Coordinates of C-alpha atoms in Angstrom, one line a residue:
X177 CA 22.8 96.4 91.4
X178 CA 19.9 95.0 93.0
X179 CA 17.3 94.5 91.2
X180 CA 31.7 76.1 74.1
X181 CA 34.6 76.5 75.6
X182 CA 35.4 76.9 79.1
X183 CA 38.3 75.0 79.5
X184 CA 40.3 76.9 76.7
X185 CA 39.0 80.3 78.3
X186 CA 40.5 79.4 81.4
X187 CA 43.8 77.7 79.9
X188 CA 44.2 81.2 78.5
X189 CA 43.3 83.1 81.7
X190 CA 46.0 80.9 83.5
X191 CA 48.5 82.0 81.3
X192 CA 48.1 85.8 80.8
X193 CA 50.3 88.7 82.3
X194 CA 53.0 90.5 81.7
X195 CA 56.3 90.9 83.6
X196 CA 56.5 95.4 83.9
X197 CA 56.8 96.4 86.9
X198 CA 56.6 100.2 88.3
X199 CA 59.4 101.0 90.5
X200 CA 59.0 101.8 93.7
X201 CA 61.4 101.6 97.0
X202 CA 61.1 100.2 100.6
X203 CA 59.3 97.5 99.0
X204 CA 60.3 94.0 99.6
X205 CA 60.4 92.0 95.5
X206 CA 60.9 88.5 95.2
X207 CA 60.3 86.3 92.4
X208 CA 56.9 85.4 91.4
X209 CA 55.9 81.7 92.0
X210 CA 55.0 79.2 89.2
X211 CA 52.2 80.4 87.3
X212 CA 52.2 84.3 88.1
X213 CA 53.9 86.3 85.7
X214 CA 56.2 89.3 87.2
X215 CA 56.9 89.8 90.3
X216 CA 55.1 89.3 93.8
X217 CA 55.6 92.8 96.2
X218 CA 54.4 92.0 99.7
X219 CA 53.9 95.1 101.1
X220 CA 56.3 95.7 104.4
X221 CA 55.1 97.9 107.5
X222 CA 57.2 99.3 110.3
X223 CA 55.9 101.0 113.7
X224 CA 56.6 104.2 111.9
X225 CA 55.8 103.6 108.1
X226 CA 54.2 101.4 105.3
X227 CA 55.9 100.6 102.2
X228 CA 53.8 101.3 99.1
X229 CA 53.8 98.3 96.9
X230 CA 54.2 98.5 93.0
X231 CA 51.4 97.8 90.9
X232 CA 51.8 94.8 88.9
X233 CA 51.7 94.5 85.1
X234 CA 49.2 91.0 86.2
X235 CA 46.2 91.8 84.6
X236 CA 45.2 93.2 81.2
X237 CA 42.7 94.0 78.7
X238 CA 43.0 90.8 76.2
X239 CA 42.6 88.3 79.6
X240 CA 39.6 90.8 81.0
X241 CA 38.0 90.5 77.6
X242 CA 38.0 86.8 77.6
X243 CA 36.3 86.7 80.7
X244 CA 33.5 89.4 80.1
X245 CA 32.8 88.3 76.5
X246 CA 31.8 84.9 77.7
X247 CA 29.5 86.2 80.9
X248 CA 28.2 89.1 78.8
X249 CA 27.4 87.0 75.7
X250 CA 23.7 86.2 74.6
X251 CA 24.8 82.4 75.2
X252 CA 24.0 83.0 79.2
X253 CA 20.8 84.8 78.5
X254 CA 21.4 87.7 81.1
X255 CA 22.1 85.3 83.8
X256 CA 18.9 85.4 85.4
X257 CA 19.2 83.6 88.8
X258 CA 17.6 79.6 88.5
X259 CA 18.2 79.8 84.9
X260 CA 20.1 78.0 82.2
X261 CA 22.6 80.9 81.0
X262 CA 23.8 81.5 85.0
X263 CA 24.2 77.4 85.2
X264 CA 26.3 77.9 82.5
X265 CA 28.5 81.2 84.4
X266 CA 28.1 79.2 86.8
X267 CA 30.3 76.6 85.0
X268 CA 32.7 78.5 83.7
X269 CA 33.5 80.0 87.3
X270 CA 34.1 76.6 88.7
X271 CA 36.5 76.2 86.2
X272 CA 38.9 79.2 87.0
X273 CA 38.7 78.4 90.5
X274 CA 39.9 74.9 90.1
X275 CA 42.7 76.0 87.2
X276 CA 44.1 78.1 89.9
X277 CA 44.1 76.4 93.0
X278 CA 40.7 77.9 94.5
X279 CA 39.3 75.5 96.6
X280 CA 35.4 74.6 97.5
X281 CA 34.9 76.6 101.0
X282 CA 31.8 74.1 101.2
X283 CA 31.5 70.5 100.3
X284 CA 31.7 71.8 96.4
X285 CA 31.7 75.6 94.8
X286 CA 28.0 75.7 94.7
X287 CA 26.1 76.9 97.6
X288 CA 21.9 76.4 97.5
X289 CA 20.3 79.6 98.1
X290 CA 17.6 78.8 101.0
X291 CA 15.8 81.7 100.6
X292 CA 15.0 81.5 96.4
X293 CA 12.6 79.6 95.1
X294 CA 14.3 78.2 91.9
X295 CA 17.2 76.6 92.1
X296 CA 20.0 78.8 92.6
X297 CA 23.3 78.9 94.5
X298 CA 26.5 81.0 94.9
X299 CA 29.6 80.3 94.2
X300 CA 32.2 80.2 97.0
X301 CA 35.6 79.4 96.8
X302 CA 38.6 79.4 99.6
X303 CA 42.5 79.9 99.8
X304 CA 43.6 79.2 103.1
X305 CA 46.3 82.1 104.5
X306 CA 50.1 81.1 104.9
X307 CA 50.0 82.5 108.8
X308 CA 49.4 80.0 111.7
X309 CA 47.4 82.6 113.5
X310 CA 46.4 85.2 110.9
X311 CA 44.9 82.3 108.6
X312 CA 42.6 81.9 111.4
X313 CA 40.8 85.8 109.9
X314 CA 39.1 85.6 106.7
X315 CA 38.6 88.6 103.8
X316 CA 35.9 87.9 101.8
X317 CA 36.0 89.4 97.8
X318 CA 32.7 89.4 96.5
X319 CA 30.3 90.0 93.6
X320 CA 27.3 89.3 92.4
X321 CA 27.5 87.2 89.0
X322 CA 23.5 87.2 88.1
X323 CA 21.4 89.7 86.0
X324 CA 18.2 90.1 85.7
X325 CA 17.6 87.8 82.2
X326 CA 15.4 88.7 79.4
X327 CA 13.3 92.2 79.4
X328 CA 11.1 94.0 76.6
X329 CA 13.1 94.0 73.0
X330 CA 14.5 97.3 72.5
X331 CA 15.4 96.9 68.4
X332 CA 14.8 93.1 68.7
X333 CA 17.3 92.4 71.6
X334 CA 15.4 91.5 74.6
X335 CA 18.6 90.1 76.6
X336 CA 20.4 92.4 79.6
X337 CA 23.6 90.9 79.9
X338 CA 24.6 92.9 82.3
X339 CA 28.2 93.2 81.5
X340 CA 28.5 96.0 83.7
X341 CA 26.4 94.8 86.0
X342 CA 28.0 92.9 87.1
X343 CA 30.0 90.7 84.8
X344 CA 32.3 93.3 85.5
X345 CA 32.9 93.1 89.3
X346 CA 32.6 88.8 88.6
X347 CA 35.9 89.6 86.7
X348 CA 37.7 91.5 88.8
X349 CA 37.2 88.7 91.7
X350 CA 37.9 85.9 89.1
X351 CA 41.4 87.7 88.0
X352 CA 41.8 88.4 92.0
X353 CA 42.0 84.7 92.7
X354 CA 43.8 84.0 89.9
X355 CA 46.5 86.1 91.4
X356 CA 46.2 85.1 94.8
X357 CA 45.5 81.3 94.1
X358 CA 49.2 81.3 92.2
X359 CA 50.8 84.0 94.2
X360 CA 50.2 82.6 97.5
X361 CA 51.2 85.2 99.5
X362 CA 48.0 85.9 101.5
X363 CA 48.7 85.4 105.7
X364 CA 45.0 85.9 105.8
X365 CA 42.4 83.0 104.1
X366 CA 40.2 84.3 101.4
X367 CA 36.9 83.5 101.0
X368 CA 36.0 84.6 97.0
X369 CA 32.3 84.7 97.1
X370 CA 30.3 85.2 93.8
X371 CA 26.5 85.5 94.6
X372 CA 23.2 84.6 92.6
X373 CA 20.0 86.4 93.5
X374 CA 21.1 89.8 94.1
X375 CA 19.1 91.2 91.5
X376 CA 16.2 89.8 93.4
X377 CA 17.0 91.8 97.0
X378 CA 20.9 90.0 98.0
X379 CA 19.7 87.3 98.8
X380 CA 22.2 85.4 97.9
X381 CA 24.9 87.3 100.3
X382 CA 22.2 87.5 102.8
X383 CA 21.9 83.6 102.9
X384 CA 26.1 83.1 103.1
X385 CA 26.2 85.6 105.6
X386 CA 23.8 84.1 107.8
X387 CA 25.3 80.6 106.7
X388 CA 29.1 81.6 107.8
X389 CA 27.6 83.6 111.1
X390 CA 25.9 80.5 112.2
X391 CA 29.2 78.3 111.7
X392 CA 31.4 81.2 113.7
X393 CA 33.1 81.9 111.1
X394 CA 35.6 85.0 112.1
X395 CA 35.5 87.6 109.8
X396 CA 37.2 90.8 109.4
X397 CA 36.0 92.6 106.5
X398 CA 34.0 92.1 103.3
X399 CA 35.4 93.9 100.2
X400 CA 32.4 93.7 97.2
X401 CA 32.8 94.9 93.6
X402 CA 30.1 96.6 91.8
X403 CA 30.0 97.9 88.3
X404 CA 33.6 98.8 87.8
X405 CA 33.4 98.6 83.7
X406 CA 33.9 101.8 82.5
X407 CA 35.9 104.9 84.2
X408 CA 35.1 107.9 86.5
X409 CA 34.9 110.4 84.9
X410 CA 36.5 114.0 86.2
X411 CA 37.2 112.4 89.8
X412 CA 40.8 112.5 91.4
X413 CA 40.5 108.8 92.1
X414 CA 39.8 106.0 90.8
X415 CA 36.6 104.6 92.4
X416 CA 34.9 105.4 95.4
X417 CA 33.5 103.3 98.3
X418 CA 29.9 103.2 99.7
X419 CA 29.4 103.6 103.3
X420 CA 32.6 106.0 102.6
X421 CA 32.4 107.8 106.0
X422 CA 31.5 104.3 108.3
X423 CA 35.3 103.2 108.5
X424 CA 39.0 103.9 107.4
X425 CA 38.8 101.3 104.6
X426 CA 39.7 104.5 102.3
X427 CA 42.5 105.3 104.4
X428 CA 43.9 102.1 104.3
X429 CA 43.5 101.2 100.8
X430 CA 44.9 104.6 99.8
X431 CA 48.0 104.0 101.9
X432 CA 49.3 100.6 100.0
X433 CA 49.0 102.4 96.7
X434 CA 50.7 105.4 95.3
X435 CA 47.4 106.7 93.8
X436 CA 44.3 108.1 95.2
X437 CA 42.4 104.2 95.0
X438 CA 39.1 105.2 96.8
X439 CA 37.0 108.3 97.2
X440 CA 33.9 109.8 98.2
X441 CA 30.9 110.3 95.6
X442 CA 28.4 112.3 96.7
X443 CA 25.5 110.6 95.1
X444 CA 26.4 107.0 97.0
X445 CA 25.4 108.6 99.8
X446 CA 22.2 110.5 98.3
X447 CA 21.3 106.9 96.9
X448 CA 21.8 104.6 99.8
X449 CA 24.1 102.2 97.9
X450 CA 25.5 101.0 101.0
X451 CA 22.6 99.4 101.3
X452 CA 21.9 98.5 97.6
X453 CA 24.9 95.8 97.1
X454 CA 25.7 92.5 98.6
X455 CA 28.2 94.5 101.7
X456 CA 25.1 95.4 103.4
X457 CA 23.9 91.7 104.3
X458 CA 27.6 91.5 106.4
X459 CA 27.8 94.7 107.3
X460 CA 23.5 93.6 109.1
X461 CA 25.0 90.2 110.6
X462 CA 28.3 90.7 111.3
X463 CA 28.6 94.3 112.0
X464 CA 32.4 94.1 110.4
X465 CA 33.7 96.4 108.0
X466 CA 31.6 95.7 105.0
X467 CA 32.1 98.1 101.5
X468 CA 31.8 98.3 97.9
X469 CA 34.4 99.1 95.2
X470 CA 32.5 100.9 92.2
X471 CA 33.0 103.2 89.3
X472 CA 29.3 103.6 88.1
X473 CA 28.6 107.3 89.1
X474 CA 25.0 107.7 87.2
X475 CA 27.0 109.8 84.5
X476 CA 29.1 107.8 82.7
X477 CA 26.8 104.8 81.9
X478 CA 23.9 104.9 80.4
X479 CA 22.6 101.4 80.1
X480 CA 21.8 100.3 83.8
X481 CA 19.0 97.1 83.7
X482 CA 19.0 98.0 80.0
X483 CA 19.7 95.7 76.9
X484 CA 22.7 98.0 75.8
X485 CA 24.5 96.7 79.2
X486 CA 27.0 94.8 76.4
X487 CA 30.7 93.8 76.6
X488 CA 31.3 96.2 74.0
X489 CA 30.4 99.3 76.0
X490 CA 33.0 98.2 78.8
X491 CA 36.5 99.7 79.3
X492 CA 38.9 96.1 79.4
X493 CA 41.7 98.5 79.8
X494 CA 40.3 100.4 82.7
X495 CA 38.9 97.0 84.6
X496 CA 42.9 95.3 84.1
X497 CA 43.9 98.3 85.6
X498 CA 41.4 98.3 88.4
X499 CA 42.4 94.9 89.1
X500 CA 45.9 96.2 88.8
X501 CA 45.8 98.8 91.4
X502 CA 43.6 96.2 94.2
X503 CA 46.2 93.6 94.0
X504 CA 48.7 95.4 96.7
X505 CA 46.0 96.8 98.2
X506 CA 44.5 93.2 98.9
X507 CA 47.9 91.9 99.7
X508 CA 48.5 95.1 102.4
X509 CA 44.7 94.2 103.6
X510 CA 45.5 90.4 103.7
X511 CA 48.8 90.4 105.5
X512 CA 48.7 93.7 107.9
X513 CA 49.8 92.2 111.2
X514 CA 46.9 94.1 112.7
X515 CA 43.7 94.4 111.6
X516 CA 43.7 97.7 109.9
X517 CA 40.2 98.4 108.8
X518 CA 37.8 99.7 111.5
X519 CA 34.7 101.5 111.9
X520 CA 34.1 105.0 113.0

């Protein structure tokens, strides 16, 4: 929170998957397009009932390691914002988006911060929705992919490569658009929006939102992912959301899934991180519904802004579920006929 070999990494991302399936009924399955493994469930809703999707067998453990093990290694540095190491994440995004069909919502993926003074830009990719009228209503996925770089040596590692924070929620929005960018199956467009400067007070989300409010861009809810690398501990769900009590977004993500998705934690509220992750910029300009996903809880990680913030301490299993669990949530989000999520 605040404050080589790319090409055969993605090749492999493209590829991974499985085909299980859960069973579930009322759902609508067809086959998966080119490029997804499985099958694609778009979740169905009637005047009276929703149909709870499968979770799909998409993600898992070997592909999530791939990803973290690059943006967590001491090659980036701790992806400082303006520095070498997050060019280099910076790279290596670029190239998932383009193996799977992401493209630039700008003129390219790279979007100059105006409001840092090094060099420094998101990265902001686009999939246009399938619905005439609903395309028209963008979802943004977010996460910030900087850190905060070098620190004091602890045992002679001076590097915070904040795999946790937040390699891991980069990960969950890079495997997100690998589904949708094959799948397809979004009504709504996507905007999947990976910011730089976060660590330095949001301002990289600050600067897209302000960017996409001045363009009238419509948007209908920003979904961010913070520090999902390791499990909740002892909660009946599986991570919580800040700003819990300003909307339904719970409601609604709980009702495409069969699971208890997203809950309340207590300390969220005690700690202001509403306000402490790139949602809050969105929620400020465009007063939509603007959350965060997370599973960091202050108990079951020890290493925040530390050196020991390492791929190895992650839970691959637990983040391919995560990503898992989203995708028919996402879908439901994407392609309600109505837009769902509201404030209180």
């Amino acid at each position: 929170m605040k404050r080589l070999g790319y090409l055969l990494i993605v090749l492999i991302m493209v590829g991974c998957g499985s085909t299980k399936m859960k069973e579930t009924a009322a759902a609508d399955v067809q086959p998966a397009p080119e490029g997804v493994k499985g099958t694609v469930v778009e979740s169905a809703k009637t005047a009276e009932t929703k149909a709870i999707a499968p979770v799909p067998q998409f993600s898992n453990s070997e592909g999530i390691g791939k990803i973290m093990n690059f943006l967590a290694s001491d090659e980036l540095e701790g992806r400082d914002s303006g520095s070498d190491g997050i060019a280099k994440a910076a790279d290596f995004i670029e190239e998932i988006f383009n193996a799977n069909a992401i493209k630039p919502y700008f003129e390219n993926f790279r979007d100059t911060l105006s409001n840092f003074k090094k060099p420094a830009y998101n990265m902001v990719g686009m999939l246009e929705g399938n619905d005439p009228e609903l395309k028209k209503e963008f979802v943004i996925l977010g996460a910030h992919y900087d850190h905060i770089g070098r620190i004091e040596a602890k045992d002679g590692d001076a590097i915070a490569n904040g795999a946790n924070d937040n390699a891991s929620g980069t990960t969950t929005v890079l495997e997100l658009a690998r589904y949708f960018g094959n799948a397809k199956v979004n009504k709504r467009s996507i905007i999947f929006a990976l910011f730089s400067a976060e660590e330095q007070g949001l301002l990289g989300s600050k600067h897209l939102a302000q960017k996409l409010k001045a363009s009238g861009l419509n948007l209908y809810a920003m979904l961010n992912f913070e520090m999902v690398g390791v499990p909740l501990q002892d909660k009946d769900y599986l991570m919580y959301l800040t700003g819990y009590n300003l909307s339904n977004l719970a409601d609604v993500s709980n009702s495409y899934t069969a699971q208890n998705i997203a809950g309340f934690l207590p300390k969220a509220k005690e700690f202001n991180l509403f306000n402490r992750s790139d949602n809050a910029p969105f929620h400020e300009i465009y007063n939509v519904p603007s959350h965060t996903y997370s599973t960091f809880d202050f108990t079951n990680f020890d290493h925040y802004h530390q050196v020991g913030d390492e791929a190895a301490a992650m839970d691959f299993g637990h983040m391919a579920n995560v990503v898992n669990v989203l995708i028919p949530v996402m879908e439901g989000i994407l392609n309600s006929p109505e837009q769902e999520i509201k404030y209180n």
